[in-house]
């Protein structure tokens, strides 16, 4: 019996079952939105306002699908087996691209279409994220397979950017995107170091067989150390920027859970620096590797150099990415204004209307000109649902709100 083929079939089956069940809930949610709205076009769904009970059910269905893809605690068994047993190319694609689809799905489906549910159920997402951080971190510290160690660390970092994206703050949302990008660079580089270099030369991934590789492979040890520092969120790396912003947004939203999630800084340093110290340093190298180990080839050097270069460059100057995110992210933030805008049921919003409130007097601004408090289509006795006011605070403490949706109870 070919045990490797049997393992591969088992992993394929587990991954298939997880994704089928997760996709089933997503499909049911999409069919529900289609039956209510009569279409699945984003432009129409963004302008609709589902009833709160409907939003709860839709949120649960969509979130389960993306929780499998993230993955979170309880739904991550497929990822570990897939990472450990898949070839190098599969691990790289899985870590750099596939796991980020959940982040894209939250931005595309949950936040703009289900605002009330996403705001009110944040504590559930944060509880799952905090449990995932502890579970993945402790599992990473105790594992002996290097590839499995990197896979467990991916789960911990995915939980951090999942909490950041539900923080309803500019810092948290931008940090989630930055951390997802940084994780794609660093995790791919670590999988190349493990599966494409160490396993190719030694035929094993057990951490106990490696030590003192700096004496045999100085270039590899340098790149491996930088990638491990990035995985630990060390300053001057892109992971630090993303992790800091994500945790800052989490602390702003729910401070207690933010403090629990911040323990990932200590855990990630423990397993990342421990792995680098064990493999690259750790005393004299084993005599078994003196003849079979060679340093990086040209192809391996250029691949690792590219990943390390962008990790460090964007970590030193992240404005290359952040400057392109500020405007778009500010339109995803939801705010509540106590004085409120007022809108008739099914009324129209004047083109270019913005609600601008200082700390003292609220004003209505249309194309940078102040207008009356009751423009055409606005009445004082019909309150606009505050969840559909989006905006951001400027440096002077003013809060600028954009009217994005017309309330339409379905």
Tab-separated table of C-alpha atoms in Angstrom:
chain	number	residue	atom	x	y	z
A	1	UNK	CA	0.000	0.000	0.000
A	2	UNK	CA	1.277	3.467	-0.923
A	3	UNK	CA	0.960	5.427	2.325
A	4	UNK	CA	1.796	8.779	0.693
A	5	UNK	CA	-1.121	8.433	-1.737
A	6	UNK	CA	-3.396	7.386	1.127
A	7	UNK	CA	-2.369	10.482	3.122
A	8	UNK	CA	-2.941	12.723	0.124
A	9	UNK	CA	-6.410	11.267	-0.420
A	10	UNK	CA	-7.257	11.783	3.265
A	11	UNK	CA	-6.082	15.414	3.170
A	12	UNK	CA	-8.003	16.047	-0.044
A	13	UNK	CA	-11.148	14.586	1.529
A	14	UNK	CA	-10.874	16.672	4.720
A	15	UNK	CA	-10.236	19.869	2.751
A	16	UNK	CA	-13.117	19.014	0.410
A	17	UNK	CA	-15.592	18.447	3.256
A	18	UNK	CA	-14.639	21.687	5.035
A	19	UNK	CA	-14.938	23.799	1.907
A	20	UNK	CA	-18.156	22.142	0.728
A	21	UNK	CA	-19.921	22.845	4.025
A	22	UNK	CA	-18.550	26.380	4.186
A	23	UNK	CA	-19.514	27.100	0.584
A	24	UNK	CA	-22.986	25.669	1.193
A	25	UNK	CA	-23.734	28.331	3.820
A	26	UNK	CA	-22.365	31.016	1.505
A	27	UNK	CA	-24.521	29.761	-1.370
A	28	UNK	CA	-27.653	29.772	0.799
A	29	UNK	CA	-26.898	33.351	1.873
A	30	UNK	CA	-26.437	34.474	-1.738
A	31	UNK	CA	-29.706	32.779	-2.750
A	32	UNK	CA	-31.475	34.540	0.136
A	33	UNK	CA	-30.188	37.947	-0.968
A	34	UNK	CA	-31.166	37.151	-4.548
A	35	UNK	CA	-34.705	36.164	-3.556
A	36	UNK	CA	-35.161	39.348	-1.518
A	37	UNK	CA	-33.562	41.853	-3.887
A	38	UNK	CA	-34.266	40.064	-7.144
A	39	UNK	CA	-30.641	40.385	-8.208
A	40	UNK	CA	-27.100	39.738	-7.022
A	41	UNK	CA	-25.507	42.868	-8.522
A	42	UNK	CA	-23.262	44.611	-5.990
A	43	UNK	CA	-24.501	48.089	-6.925
A	44	UNK	CA	-28.063	47.084	-6.004
A	45	UNK	CA	-27.087	45.170	-2.852
A	46	UNK	CA	-25.014	48.113	-1.579
A	47	UNK	CA	-28.077	50.398	-1.780
A	48	UNK	CA	-30.367	48.019	0.047
A	49	UNK	CA	-31.065	47.841	3.748
A	50	UNK	CA	-31.969	44.341	4.884
A	51	UNK	CA	-33.945	43.950	8.070
A	52	UNK	CA	-31.815	43.316	11.121
A	53	UNK	CA	-33.022	39.717	11.581
A	54	UNK	CA	-32.225	38.976	7.943
A	55	UNK	CA	-28.790	40.507	8.372
A	56	UNK	CA	-28.090	38.201	11.333
A	57	UNK	CA	-28.815	35.060	9.314
A	58	UNK	CA	-26.922	36.324	6.272
A	59	UNK	CA	-23.952	37.264	8.443
A	60	UNK	CA	-23.796	33.805	10.012
A	61	UNK	CA	-23.901	32.064	6.644
A	62	UNK	CA	-21.284	34.250	4.964
A	63	UNK	CA	-18.991	34.380	8.002
A	64	UNK	CA	-18.924	30.576	8.353
A	65	UNK	CA	-17.678	30.280	4.775
A	66	UNK	CA	-14.934	32.858	5.300
A	67	UNK	CA	-14.064	31.432	8.731
A	68	UNK	CA	-13.223	28.136	7.002
A	69	UNK	CA	-11.087	29.997	4.496
A	70	UNK	CA	-9.269	32.122	7.114
A	71	UNK	CA	-9.195	29.642	9.030
A	72	UNK	CA	-10.276	30.113	12.656
A	73	UNK	CA	-10.197	27.786	15.655
A	74	UNK	CA	-12.305	24.675	15.089
A	75	UNK	CA	-12.238	25.014	11.290
A	76	UNK	CA	-8.494	24.858	10.658
A	77	UNK	CA	-7.803	21.116	10.475
A	78	UNK	CA	-7.771	21.154	6.679
A	79	UNK	CA	-5.142	23.920	6.486
A	80	UNK	CA	-2.533	22.183	8.636
A	81	UNK	CA	-2.768	18.909	6.727
A	82	UNK	CA	-2.822	20.690	3.390
A	83	UNK	CA	0.289	22.724	4.232
A	84	UNK	CA	2.287	19.849	5.635
A	85	UNK	CA	1.552	17.295	2.907
A	86	UNK	CA	1.204	19.526	-0.171
A	87	UNK	CA	4.131	20.253	-2.514
A	88	UNK	CA	6.049	23.507	-2.275
A	89	UNK	CA	4.022	25.311	-4.938
A	90	UNK	CA	0.757	24.408	-3.230
A	91	UNK	CA	1.930	25.750	0.129
A	92	UNK	CA	3.063	29.035	-1.436
A	93	UNK	CA	-0.196	29.603	-3.326
A	94	UNK	CA	-2.238	28.586	-0.278
A	95	UNK	CA	-0.407	30.963	2.086
A	96	UNK	CA	0.011	33.937	-0.246
A	97	UNK	CA	-3.308	33.966	-2.134
A	98	UNK	CA	-5.979	31.517	-0.997
A	99	UNK	CA	-6.018	32.519	2.690
A	100	UNK	CA	-6.450	36.194	1.708
A	101	UNK	CA	-9.740	35.493	-0.066
A	102	UNK	CA	-11.514	35.581	3.292
A	103	UNK	CA	-10.203	39.109	3.869
A	104	UNK	CA	-11.452	40.135	0.433
A	105	UNK	CA	-14.825	38.536	1.106
A	106	UNK	CA	-15.321	40.456	4.351
A	107	UNK	CA	-14.550	43.746	2.609
A	108	UNK	CA	-16.752	42.876	-0.357
A	109	UNK	CA	-19.781	41.218	1.236
A	110	UNK	CA	-20.071	41.566	5.007
A	111	UNK	CA	-19.057	45.185	5.713
A	112	UNK	CA	-20.979	47.026	2.968
A	113	UNK	CA	-24.064	44.786	2.766
A	114	UNK	CA	-24.559	43.744	6.416
A	115	UNK	CA	-23.464	46.788	8.462
A	116	UNK	CA	-25.730	46.409	11.489
A	117	UNK	CA	-24.954	42.733	11.969
A	118	UNK	CA	-21.210	43.237	11.481
A	119	UNK	CA	-21.165	45.984	14.117
A	120	UNK	CA	-23.357	44.226	16.670
A	121	UNK	CA	-21.720	40.792	16.322
A	122	UNK	CA	-18.153	42.034	16.477
A	123	UNK	CA	-17.706	40.630	19.989
A	124	UNK	CA	-18.376	37.116	18.680
A	125	UNK	CA	-15.770	37.508	15.926
A	126	UNK	CA	-13.304	38.909	18.461
A	127	UNK	CA	-13.877	36.027	20.877
A	128	UNK	CA	-13.228	33.507	18.091
A	129	UNK	CA	-10.152	35.475	17.008
A	130	UNK	CA	-8.682	35.609	20.525
A	131	UNK	CA	-9.199	31.868	21.019
A	132	UNK	CA	-7.573	31.222	17.634
A	133	UNK	CA	-4.530	33.309	18.578
A	134	UNK	CA	-3.961	31.343	21.799
A	135	UNK	CA	-4.672	27.960	20.221
A	136	UNK	CA	-2.440	28.522	17.186
A	137	UNK	CA	0.367	30.105	19.213
A	138	UNK	CA	0.606	27.302	21.777
A	139	UNK	CA	0.354	24.695	19.027
A	140	UNK	CA	3.149	26.443	17.126
A	141	UNK	CA	5.464	26.478	20.140
A	142	UNK	CA	5.112	22.737	20.759
A	143	UNK	CA	5.376	21.466	17.154
A	144	UNK	CA	8.551	19.861	15.787
A	145	UNK	CA	7.816	19.933	12.043
A	146	UNK	CA	9.107	23.198	10.550
A	147	UNK	CA	6.433	23.339	7.839
A	148	UNK	CA	3.691	22.671	10.376
A	149	UNK	CA	5.158	25.393	12.577
A	150	UNK	CA	4.855	27.944	9.757
A	151	UNK	CA	1.305	26.753	9.013
A	152	UNK	CA	0.236	27.225	12.651
A	153	UNK	CA	1.783	30.722	12.668
A	154	UNK	CA	-0.286	31.542	9.573
A	155	UNK	CA	-3.439	30.717	11.530
A	156	UNK	CA	-2.413	33.075	14.353
A	157	UNK	CA	-1.679	35.954	11.965
A	158	UNK	CA	-4.928	35.352	10.077
A	159	UNK	CA	-6.841	35.752	13.349
A	160	UNK	CA	-5.132	39.115	13.919
A	161	UNK	CA	-6.128	40.600	10.580
A	162	UNK	CA	-9.622	39.124	10.925
A	163	UNK	CA	-10.088	41.105	14.159
A	164	UNK	CA	-8.588	44.195	12.534
A	165	UNK	CA	-11.045	44.141	9.639
A	166	UNK	CA	-14.019	44.107	12.044
A	167	UNK	CA	-12.679	46.977	14.179
A	168	UNK	CA	-14.594	49.709	12.289
A	169	UNK	CA	-11.517	51.948	12.473
A	170	UNK	CA	-9.265	53.191	9.702
A	171	UNK	CA	-6.194	51.840	11.486
A	172	UNK	CA	-7.671	48.367	11.905
A	173	UNK	CA	-8.928	48.067	8.331
A	174	UNK	CA	-5.688	49.318	6.803
A	175	UNK	CA	-3.673	47.136	9.172
A	176	UNK	CA	-5.644	44.056	8.097
A	177	UNK	CA	-4.788	44.696	4.448
A	178	UNK	CA	-1.136	45.434	5.237
A	179	UNK	CA	-0.798	42.325	7.426
A	180	UNK	CA	-2.374	40.165	4.724
A	181	UNK	CA	0.119	41.498	2.177
A	182	UNK	CA	3.068	41.083	4.549
A	183	UNK	CA	2.039	37.566	5.462
A	184	UNK	CA	2.018	36.692	1.764
A	185	UNK	CA	5.668	37.777	1.447
A	186	UNK	CA	7.007	36.287	4.675
A	187	UNK	CA	5.054	33.044	4.789
A	188	UNK	CA	5.902	32.274	1.155
A	189	UNK	CA	9.586	32.919	1.868
A	190	UNK	CA	9.556	30.650	4.916
A	191	UNK	CA	7.881	27.848	2.973
A	192	UNK	CA	10.540	28.197	0.261
A	193	UNK	CA	13.270	28.002	2.920
A	194	UNK	CA	11.669	24.934	4.479
A	195	UNK	CA	10.218	22.943	1.608
A	196	UNK	CA	12.393	24.130	-1.257
A	197	UNK	CA	15.802	24.283	0.428
A	198	UNK	CA	16.047	22.417	3.746
A	199	UNK	CA	13.800	19.501	2.808
A	200	UNK	CA	15.350	19.289	-0.662
A	201	UNK	CA	18.858	18.993	0.805
A	202	UNK	CA	18.259	17.041	4.009
A	203	UNK	CA	15.142	14.996	3.262
A	204	UNK	CA	13.543	15.925	6.614
A	205	UNK	CA	11.597	18.810	8.152
A	206	UNK	CA	12.054	17.885	11.813
A	207	UNK	CA	13.622	20.801	13.641
A	208	UNK	CA	15.816	18.531	15.788
A	209	UNK	CA	17.985	17.567	12.809
A	210	UNK	CA	19.110	21.145	12.086
A	211	UNK	CA	21.559	23.380	13.881
A	212	UNK	CA	24.493	25.610	13.079
A	213	UNK	CA	23.607	26.106	9.396
A	214	UNK	CA	25.224	29.569	9.420
A	215	UNK	CA	28.583	27.796	9.127
A	216	UNK	CA	27.483	25.957	5.964
A	217	UNK	CA	24.858	28.289	4.411
A	218	UNK	CA	25.520	31.926	5.396
A	219	UNK	CA	23.286	33.484	2.699
A	220	UNK	CA	20.411	31.163	3.496
A	221	UNK	CA	20.786	31.841	7.220
A	222	UNK	CA	20.681	35.608	6.617
A	223	UNK	CA	17.472	35.508	4.580
A	224	UNK	CA	15.923	32.962	6.921
A	225	UNK	CA	16.658	35.142	9.946
A	226	UNK	CA	15.114	38.243	8.304
A	227	UNK	CA	11.989	36.291	7.362
A	228	UNK	CA	11.700	34.915	10.917
A	229	UNK	CA	12.030	38.449	12.298
A	230	UNK	CA	9.292	39.546	9.928
A	231	UNK	CA	7.096	36.665	11.058
A	232	UNK	CA	7.598	37.857	14.641
A	233	UNK	CA	6.484	41.403	13.711
A	234	UNK	CA	9.854	43.061	14.295
A	235	UNK	CA	10.058	46.822	13.504
A	236	UNK	CA	11.335	47.794	10.038
A	237	UNK	CA	9.361	44.929	8.509
A	238	UNK	CA	5.939	45.164	6.847
A	239	UNK	CA	4.505	42.659	9.319
A	240	UNK	CA	5.170	45.090	12.155
A	241	UNK	CA	3.155	47.827	10.439
A	242	UNK	CA	0.212	45.541	9.706
A	243	UNK	CA	0.191	43.877	13.106
A	244	UNK	CA	0.526	47.174	14.975
A	245	UNK	CA	-2.343	48.818	13.085
A	246	UNK	CA	-4.575	45.741	13.389
A	247	UNK	CA	-4.014	45.457	17.133
A	248	UNK	CA	-4.474	49.211	17.554
A	249	UNK	CA	-7.853	49.028	15.829
A	250	UNK	CA	-8.816	46.026	17.958
A	251	UNK	CA	-7.848	47.863	21.152
A	252	UNK	CA	-9.965	50.845	20.104
A	253	UNK	CA	-13.020	48.686	19.509
A	254	UNK	CA	-12.813	46.201	22.414
A	255	UNK	CA	-9.845	46.933	24.715
A	256	UNK	CA	-10.041	43.690	26.726
A	257	UNK	CA	-9.974	41.451	23.667
A	258	UNK	CA	-7.314	43.708	22.163
A	259	UNK	CA	-5.062	43.073	25.151
A	260	UNK	CA	-5.580	39.318	24.811
A	261	UNK	CA	-4.828	39.470	21.081
A	262	UNK	CA	-1.678	41.510	21.764
A	263	UNK	CA	-0.165	38.463	23.458
A	264	UNK	CA	0.502	37.236	19.920
A	265	UNK	CA	3.484	39.616	19.895
A	266	UNK	CA	5.163	37.568	22.633
A	267	UNK	CA	4.109	34.196	21.215
A	268	UNK	CA	5.225	35.004	17.660
A	269	UNK	CA	8.615	36.138	18.952
A	270	UNK	CA	8.952	32.911	20.951
A	271	UNK	CA	8.362	30.464	18.119
A	272	UNK	CA	9.898	32.541	15.289
A	273	UNK	CA	13.126	33.498	17.042
A	274	UNK	CA	13.327	30.031	18.586
A	275	UNK	CA	13.103	28.427	15.157
A	276	UNK	CA	15.750	30.757	13.687
A	277	UNK	CA	18.066	30.202	16.646
A	278	UNK	CA	17.682	26.438	16.461
A	279	UNK	CA	18.245	26.123	12.691
A	280	UNK	CA	20.721	28.890	11.843
A	281	UNK	CA	22.711	28.819	15.099
A	282	UNK	CA	22.369	26.344	17.961
A	283	UNK	CA	25.980	25.121	18.079
A	284	UNK	CA	28.062	23.055	15.677
A	285	UNK	CA	26.372	21.609	12.626
A	286	UNK	CA	25.773	17.902	12.297
A	287	UNK	CA	28.531	15.966	10.516
A	288	UNK	CA	25.823	14.323	8.420
A	289	UNK	CA	25.310	17.586	6.521
A	290	UNK	CA	28.926	18.549	5.722
A	291	UNK	CA	28.863	17.150	2.187
A	292	UNK	CA	25.188	17.239	1.192
A	293	UNK	CA	24.496	20.878	2.133
A	294	UNK	CA	25.303	23.745	-0.226
A	295	UNK	CA	24.350	27.398	-0.030
A	296	UNK	CA	21.679	29.102	-2.163
A	297	UNK	CA	21.647	28.708	-5.913
A	298	UNK	CA	21.103	31.775	-8.118
A	299	UNK	CA	17.419	31.035	-8.551
A	300	UNK	CA	16.859	30.515	-4.823
A	301	UNK	CA	18.822	33.668	-4.050
A	302	UNK	CA	16.781	35.920	-6.354
A	303	UNK	CA	13.450	34.508	-5.149
A	304	UNK	CA	14.273	34.996	-1.466
A	305	UNK	CA	15.922	38.374	-2.112
A	306	UNK	CA	12.758	39.651	-3.832
A	307	UNK	CA	10.514	38.626	-0.933
A	308	UNK	CA	12.900	40.000	1.708
A	309	UNK	CA	13.414	43.225	-0.243
A	310	UNK	CA	9.699	44.105	-0.358
A	311	UNK	CA	9.195	43.044	3.263
A	312	UNK	CA	11.910	45.424	4.484
A	313	UNK	CA	11.302	48.254	1.988
A	314	UNK	CA	7.571	48.503	2.715
A	315	UNK	CA	8.291	48.089	6.414
A	316	UNK	CA	10.580	51.126	6.367
A	317	UNK	CA	8.305	53.199	4.117
A	318	UNK	CA	4.753	51.773	4.163
A	319	UNK	CA	3.275	54.925	2.620
A	320	UNK	CA	3.603	53.271	-0.786
A	321	UNK	CA	0.626	51.142	0.226
A	322	UNK	CA	-1.085	53.250	2.897
A	323	UNK	CA	-1.463	56.367	0.706
A	324	UNK	CA	-3.567	54.368	-1.721
A	325	UNK	CA	-5.794	52.990	1.040
A	326	UNK	CA	-6.792	56.106	3.010
A	327	UNK	CA	-9.570	57.367	0.742
A	328	UNK	CA	-11.175	54.000	-0.002
A	329	UNK	CA	-10.983	52.741	3.574
A	330	UNK	CA	-12.588	55.927	4.905
A	331	UNK	CA	-15.718	55.050	2.929
A	332	UNK	CA	-16.076	51.702	4.737
A	333	UNK	CA	-16.151	53.172	8.262
A	334	UNK	CA	-19.614	53.426	9.819
A	335	UNK	CA	-20.413	56.229	12.243
A	336	UNK	CA	-23.373	57.245	14.397
A	337	UNK	CA	-24.280	60.907	14.693
A	338	UNK	CA	-26.705	61.621	17.576
A	339	UNK	CA	-28.155	64.739	15.907
A	340	UNK	CA	-28.612	62.653	12.790
A	341	UNK	CA	-29.673	63.303	9.240
A	342	UNK	CA	-33.332	62.964	8.483
A	343	UNK	CA	-34.720	61.346	5.383
A	344	UNK	CA	-38.162	60.350	4.246
A	345	UNK	CA	-38.785	56.663	3.607
A	346	UNK	CA	-37.734	56.129	-0.004
A	347	UNK	CA	-36.688	59.761	-0.339
A	348	UNK	CA	-33.837	60.852	-2.544
A	349	UNK	CA	-30.426	62.104	-1.452
A	350	UNK	CA	-29.221	65.278	-3.204
A	351	UNK	CA	-26.161	64.631	-5.338
A	352	UNK	CA	-22.924	65.467	-3.514
A	353	UNK	CA	-24.584	65.874	-0.098
A	354	UNK	CA	-22.285	65.475	2.906
A	355	UNK	CA	-23.115	65.827	6.576
A	356	UNK	CA	-20.426	67.765	8.425
A	357	UNK	CA	-20.609	68.091	12.193
A	358	UNK	CA	-18.321	70.106	14.446
A	359	UNK	CA	-18.307	69.659	18.203
A	360	UNK	CA	-20.886	72.415	18.592
A	361	UNK	CA	-23.087	73.056	15.538
A	362	UNK	CA	-24.053	70.518	12.884
A	363	UNK	CA	-24.219	71.719	9.280
A	364	UNK	CA	-25.238	70.251	5.935
A	365	UNK	CA	-22.672	70.738	3.155
A	366	UNK	CA	-23.485	70.228	-0.539
A	367	UNK	CA	-20.529	70.645	-2.921
A	368	UNK	CA	-18.675	72.662	-0.266
A	369	UNK	CA	-21.607	75.124	0.145
A	370	UNK	CA	-23.774	75.238	3.245
A	371	UNK	CA	-27.434	74.433	2.559
A	372	UNK	CA	-30.624	74.512	4.583
A	373	UNK	CA	-31.400	71.948	7.214
A	374	UNK	CA	-34.400	70.732	5.199
A	375	UNK	CA	-33.261	70.322	1.581
A	376	UNK	CA	-35.430	68.645	-1.012
A	377	UNK	CA	-36.061	65.072	0.070
A	378	UNK	CA	-35.059	65.619	3.740
A	379	UNK	CA	-37.587	66.009	6.556
A	380	UNK	CA	-37.111	66.371	10.275
A	381	UNK	CA	-39.421	63.604	11.392
A	382	UNK	CA	-37.911	60.692	9.493
A	383	UNK	CA	-34.553	59.635	10.837
A	384	UNK	CA	-31.977	58.073	8.563
A	385	UNK	CA	-30.672	54.778	9.873
A	386	UNK	CA	-27.298	55.838	11.412
A	387	UNK	CA	-25.578	52.650	10.269
A	388	UNK	CA	-25.626	54.006	6.756
A	389	UNK	CA	-23.590	57.096	7.538
A	390	UNK	CA	-19.933	56.587	6.742
A	391	UNK	CA	-16.976	58.890	7.236
A	392	UNK	CA	-13.839	59.663	9.183
A	393	UNK	CA	-12.405	62.111	11.713
A	394	UNK	CA	-9.911	64.727	10.602
A	395	UNK	CA	-6.969	66.105	12.601
A	396	UNK	CA	-9.106	68.840	14.211
A	397	UNK	CA	-11.632	66.428	15.661
A	398	UNK	CA	-14.378	67.067	13.105
A	399	UNK	CA	-16.322	64.069	11.903
A	400	UNK	CA	-17.206	63.988	8.217
A	401	UNK	CA	-20.033	61.668	7.215
A	402	UNK	CA	-20.932	60.423	3.735
A	403	UNK	CA	-24.501	59.357	3.004
A	404	UNK	CA	-24.016	56.071	1.137
A	405	UNK	CA	-27.372	54.309	1.186
A	406	UNK	CA	-31.077	55.029	0.937
A	407	UNK	CA	-32.986	53.170	3.690
A	408	UNK	CA	-35.183	50.544	2.109
A	409	UNK	CA	-36.651	47.960	4.467
A	410	UNK	CA	-36.942	44.633	2.670
